[in-house]
PDB file of C-alpha atoms and ligand atoms in Angstrom:
ATOM      1  CA  MET A 672     166.547  82.005 139.322  1.00 67.00           C
ATOM      2  CA  ASP A 673     164.220  84.916 139.821  1.00 86.00           C
ATOM      3  CA  ILE A 674     166.138  87.911 141.097  1.00 91.00           C
ATOM      4  CA  THR A 675     163.117  90.073 141.791  1.00 93.00           C
ATOM      5  CA  ARG A 676     161.368  87.314 143.695  1.00 92.00           C
ATOM      6  CA  ASP A 677     164.492  86.531 145.734  1.00 91.00           C
ATOM      7  CA  ILE A 678     164.873  90.152 146.821  1.00 94.00           C
ATOM      8  CA  HIS A 679     161.175  90.444 147.594  1.00 93.00           C
ATOM      9  CA  ALA A 680     161.162  87.207 149.594  1.00 93.00           C
ATOM     10  CA  SER A 681     164.005  88.520 151.742  1.00 93.00           C
ATOM     11  CA  GLY A 682     161.839  91.421 152.881  1.00 94.00           C
ATOM     12  CA  LEU A 683     163.884  94.041 151.027  1.00 95.00           C
ATOM     13  CA  LYS A 684     162.338  96.382 148.533  1.00 95.00           C
ATOM     14  CA  VAL A 685     163.281  95.745 144.918  1.00 95.00           C
ATOM     15  CA  THR A 686     165.442  98.623 143.710  1.00 94.00           C
ATOM     16  CA  ALA A 687     167.473  99.011 140.531  1.00 93.00           C
ATOM     17  CA  ALA A 688     170.763  98.770 142.449  1.00 94.00           C
ATOM     18  CA  ARG A 689     169.744  95.670 144.411  1.00 95.00           C
ATOM     19  CA  GLN A 690     168.428  93.989 141.287  1.00 95.00           C
ATOM     20  CA  ARG A 691     171.504  94.695 139.172  1.00 94.00           C
ATOM     21  CA  ILE A 692     173.991  93.781 141.914  1.00 95.00           C
ATOM     22  CA  LEU A 693     172.311  90.450 142.571  1.00 96.00           C
ATOM     23  CA  GLU A 694     172.226  89.760 138.820  1.00 94.00           C
ATOM     24  CA  LEU A 695     175.990  90.346 138.739  1.00 94.00           C
ATOM     25  CA  PHE A 696     176.580  87.672 141.343  1.00 95.00           C
ATOM     26  CA  HIS A 697     174.529  85.173 139.361  1.00 94.00           C
ATOM     27  CA  ALA A 698     176.337  86.043 136.130  1.00 92.00           C
ATOM     28  CA  SER A 699     179.907  86.357 137.378  1.00 85.00           C
ATOM     29  CA  PRO A 700     182.258  83.426 136.720  1.00 83.00           C
ATOM     30  CA  GLN A 701     184.406  84.602 139.655  1.00 81.00           C
ATOM     31  CA  GLN A 702     181.938  83.888 142.444  1.00 87.00           C
ATOM     32  CA  HIS A 703     183.742  85.817 145.167  1.00 95.00           C
ATOM     33  CA  LEU A 704     183.564  89.537 144.557  1.00 96.00           C
ATOM     34  CA  THR A 705     184.826  92.482 146.555  1.00 95.00           C
ATOM     35  CA  ALA A 706     182.727  95.641 146.813  1.00 96.00           C
ATOM     36  CA  GLU A 707     185.230  97.210 144.452  1.00 95.00           C
ATOM     37  CA  ASP A 708     184.785  94.382 141.900  1.00 94.00           C
ATOM     38  CA  VAL A 709     181.041  94.974 141.967  1.00 95.00           C
ATOM     39  CA  TYR A 710     181.513  98.712 141.649  1.00 95.00           C
ATOM     40  CA  ARG A 711     183.826  98.264 138.650  1.00 93.00           C
ATOM     41  CA  LEU A 712     181.507  95.811 136.908  1.00 92.00           C
ATOM     42  CA  LEU A 713     178.611  98.236 137.292  1.00 92.00           C
ATOM     43  CA  TRP A 714     180.762 101.097 136.145  1.00 91.00           C
ATOM     44  CA  ALA A 715     181.780  99.128 133.024  1.00 90.00           C
ATOM     45  CA  GLU A 716     178.150  98.885 132.025  1.00 86.00           C
ATOM     46  CA  HIS A 717     177.526 102.554 132.817  1.00 81.00           C
ATOM     47  CA  LYS A 718     175.404 101.805 135.849  1.00 78.00           C
ATOM     48  CA  ASP A 719     177.050 104.196 138.198  1.00 78.00           C
ATOM     49  CA  PHE A 720     175.637 103.513 141.645  1.00 89.00           C
ATOM     50  CA  GLY A 721     178.527 104.826 143.697  1.00 92.00           C
ATOM     51  CA  MET A 722     180.710 102.886 146.100  1.00 94.00           C
ATOM     52  CA  ALA A 723     178.631 103.773 149.169  1.00 95.00           C
ATOM     53  CA  THR A 724     175.492 102.395 147.550  1.00 95.00           C
ATOM     54  CA  VAL A 725     177.266  99.239 146.424  1.00 96.00           C
ATOM     55  CA  TYR A 726     178.618  98.617 149.899  1.00 96.00           C
ATOM     56  CA  ARG A 727     175.288  99.315 151.570  1.00 97.00           C
ATOM     57  CA  VAL A 728     173.442  96.932 149.241  1.00 97.00           C
ATOM     58  CA  LEU A 729     176.047  94.199 149.794  1.00 98.00           C
ATOM     59  CA  MET A 730     175.701  94.494 153.567  1.00 97.00           C
ATOM     60  CA  GLN A 731     171.896  94.455 153.289  1.00 97.00           C
ATOM     61  CA  PHE A 732     172.119  91.239 151.268  1.00 97.00           C
ATOM     62  CA  VAL A 733     174.398  89.747 153.925  1.00 97.00           C
ATOM     63  CA  ALA A 734     171.924  90.737 156.647  1.00 97.00           C
ATOM     64  CA  VAL A 735     169.069  88.905 154.889  1.00 97.00           C
ATOM     65  CA  GLU A 736     171.391  85.983 154.056  1.00 95.00           C
ATOM     66  CA  ILE A 737     171.259  86.335 150.282  1.00 96.00           C
ATOM     67  CA  LEU A 738     175.025  86.868 150.285  1.00 97.00           C
ATOM     68  CA  VAL A 739     177.808  85.590 152.512  1.00 95.00           C
ATOM     69  CA  ARG A 740     180.719  87.825 153.457  1.00 96.00           C
ATOM     70  CA  ASN A 741     184.158  86.196 153.593  1.00 95.00           C
ATOM     71  CA  GLN A 742     187.079  87.930 155.211  1.00 94.00           C
ATOM     72  CA  PHE A 743     190.294  86.471 153.852  1.00 93.00           C
ATOM     73  CA  GLU A 744     193.703  87.551 155.119  1.00 89.00           C
ATOM     74  CA  ASN A 745     195.216  90.709 153.669  1.00 82.00           C
ATOM     75  CA  SER A 746     192.365  91.407 151.326  1.00 86.00           C
ATOM     76  CA  PRO A 747     189.095  93.260 151.339  1.00 92.00           C
ATOM     77  CA  ALA A 748     185.953  91.258 152.140  1.00 95.00           C
ATOM     78  CA  ARG A 749     184.681  88.974 149.377  1.00 96.00           C
ATOM     79  CA  PHE A 750     180.989  88.459 148.900  1.00 97.00           C
ATOM     80  CA  GLU A 751     179.377  85.376 147.392  1.00 97.00           C
ATOM     81  CA  LEU A 752     175.884  84.012 146.890  1.00 96.00           C
ATOM     82  CA  ASN A 753     174.578  82.099 149.867  1.00 94.00           C
ATOM     83  CA  THR A 754     173.951  78.695 148.339  1.00 90.00           C
ATOM     84  CA  GLY A 755     173.344  77.172 151.758  1.00 89.00           C
ATOM     85  CA  LYS A 756     176.057  74.616 150.995  1.00 90.00           C
ATOM     86  CA  HIS A 757     179.150  74.574 153.158  1.00 91.00           C
ATOM     87  CA  HIS A 758     182.492  74.867 151.416  1.00 95.00           C
ATOM     88  CA  ASP A 759     186.042  75.973 152.167  1.00 96.00           C
ATOM     89  CA  HIS A 760     188.312  78.234 150.149  1.00 96.00           C
ATOM     90  CA  MET A 761     191.738  78.343 148.541  1.00 96.00           C
ATOM     91  CA  ILE A 762     193.045  81.850 147.931  1.00 95.00           C
ATOM     92  CA  CYS A 763     195.881  82.721 145.565  1.00 93.00           C
ATOM     93  CA  THR A 764     198.081  85.319 147.225  1.00 91.00           C
ATOM     94  CA  ARG A 765     199.362  86.504 143.828  1.00 91.00           C
ATOM     95  CA  CYS A 766     196.310  87.023 141.641  1.00 90.00           C
ATOM     96  CA  GLY A 767     193.574  86.862 144.269  1.00 89.00           C
ATOM     97  CA  ARG A 768     191.759  83.947 142.628  1.00 91.00           C
ATOM     98  CA  VAL A 769     189.420  82.177 145.041  1.00 94.00           C
ATOM     99  CA  GLU A 770     188.572  78.524 144.550  1.00 94.00           C
ATOM    100  CA  GLU A 771     186.121  76.454 146.532  1.00 95.00           C
ATOM    101  CA  PHE A 772     186.521  72.941 147.792  1.00 96.00           C
ATOM    102  CA  VAL A 773     184.881  70.427 150.084  1.00 96.00           C
ATOM    103  CA  ASP A 774     186.810  67.478 151.435  1.00 96.00           C
ATOM    104  CA  PRO A 775     184.772  64.941 153.421  1.00 96.00           C
ATOM    105  CA  ASP A 776     187.876  63.747 155.308  1.00 97.00           C
ATOM    106  CA  ILE A 777     188.751  67.270 156.445  1.00 96.00           C
ATOM    107  CA  GLU A 778     185.149  67.883 157.470  1.00 94.00           C
ATOM    108  CA  ARG A 779     185.097  64.657 159.483  1.00 95.00           C
ATOM    109  CA  ARG A 780     188.444  65.328 161.121  1.00 95.00           C
ATOM    110  CA  GLN A 781     187.373  68.784 162.266  1.00 94.00           C
ATOM    111  CA  HIS A 782     184.315  67.328 163.936  1.00 93.00           C
ATOM    112  CA  ALA A 783     186.444  64.640 165.575  1.00 95.00           C
ATOM    113  CA  VAL A 784     188.937  67.195 166.889  1.00 95.00           C
ATOM    114  CA  ALA A 785     186.189  69.402 168.302  1.00 96.00           C
ATOM    115  CA  GLN A 786     184.416  66.437 169.883  1.00 95.00           C
ATOM    116  CA  ARG A 787     187.598  65.272 171.565  1.00 96.00           C
ATOM    117  CA  SER A 788     187.819  68.636 173.312  1.00 96.00           C
ATOM    118  CA  GLY A 789     184.158  68.545 174.266  1.00 96.00           C
ATOM    119  CA  PHE A 790     183.648  71.438 171.918  1.00 95.00           C
ATOM    120  CA  ALA A 791     180.228  71.793 170.307  1.00 92.00           C
ATOM    121  CA  LEU A 792     181.127  72.755 166.770  1.00 90.00           C
ATOM    122  CA  VAL A 793     178.667  75.164 165.180  1.00 90.00           C
ATOM    123  CA  GLU A 794     180.534  76.215 162.088  1.00 88.00           C
ATOM    124  CA  HIS A 795     184.028  76.644 160.741  1.00 91.00           C
ATOM    125  CA  THR A 796     185.924  78.446 158.061  1.00 91.00           C
ATOM    126  CA  LEU A 797     189.012  77.002 156.469  1.00 94.00           C
ATOM    127  CA  SER A 798     191.108  79.081 154.094  1.00 95.00           C
ATOM    128  CA  LEU A 799     194.214  77.840 152.320  1.00 96.00           C
ATOM    129  CA  TYR A 800     196.662  80.436 150.999  1.00 95.00           C
ATOM    130  CA  GLY A 801     199.205  79.900 148.264  1.00 94.00           C
ATOM    131  CA  GLN A 802     199.674  80.176 144.511  1.00 94.00           C
ATOM    132  CA  CYS A 803     197.037  78.939 142.095  1.00 93.00           C
ATOM    133  CA  ARG A 804     197.954  76.710 139.169  1.00 93.00           C
ATOM    134  CA  HIS A 805     198.317  79.733 136.881  1.00 92.00           C
ATOM    135  CA  CYS A 806     200.605  81.703 139.168  1.00 94.00           C
ATOM    136  CA  GLY A 807     202.401  78.622 140.522  1.00 81.00           C
ATOM    137  CA  SER A 808     203.325  77.297 137.085  1.00 66.00           C
ATOM    138  CA  GLU A 809     204.833  80.663 136.128  1.00 59.00           C
ATOM    139  CA  ARG A 810     207.050  80.473 139.164  1.00 53.00           C
ATOM    140  CA  THR A 811     208.365  76.969 138.433  1.00 53.00           C
ATOM    141  CA  THR A 812     208.871  77.423 134.685  1.00 50.00           C
ATOM    142  CA  PRO A 813     212.585  76.866 134.013  1.00 54.00           C
ATOM    143  CA  ALA A 814     214.409  79.958 132.725  1.00 49.00           C
TER     144      ALA A 814
HETATM  145 ZN1  LIG B1545     196.991  83.105 141.007  1.00 59.08          ZN
HETATM  146 ZN1  LIG B1546     182.886  80.396 148.321  1.00 59.08          ZN
END
């Protein structure tokens, strides 16, 4: 991965904020970050860009398709790298963890359903809400 080249190729100018924010997305184990997450991570390393700057850069990256913006229920938008590969999400309503999945059967069924209605499917988002294995196991642990 070449951050500088990626930004340049998108037509945006390479700035310190853009460079550092894109680096964060490549380095972060939690691939789905809110603007606030990004702001906090920058703040933790004493790179204080300000929330307005962070948000502006995120939206610029979405516009040039470097990032994808996901709007999950009851939570601020989550941004992730645009890998160009379709996937769906599971969202933990307790801790906010986001996990990705792809299920060929679900994908096929969605196309079949759309086709049956004469609906030309262009894209879809599928989000499952519930408790992740960490939060779910806490709940079911016997007292
Ligand atoms: Zn959880
Ligand atoms: Zn994702």
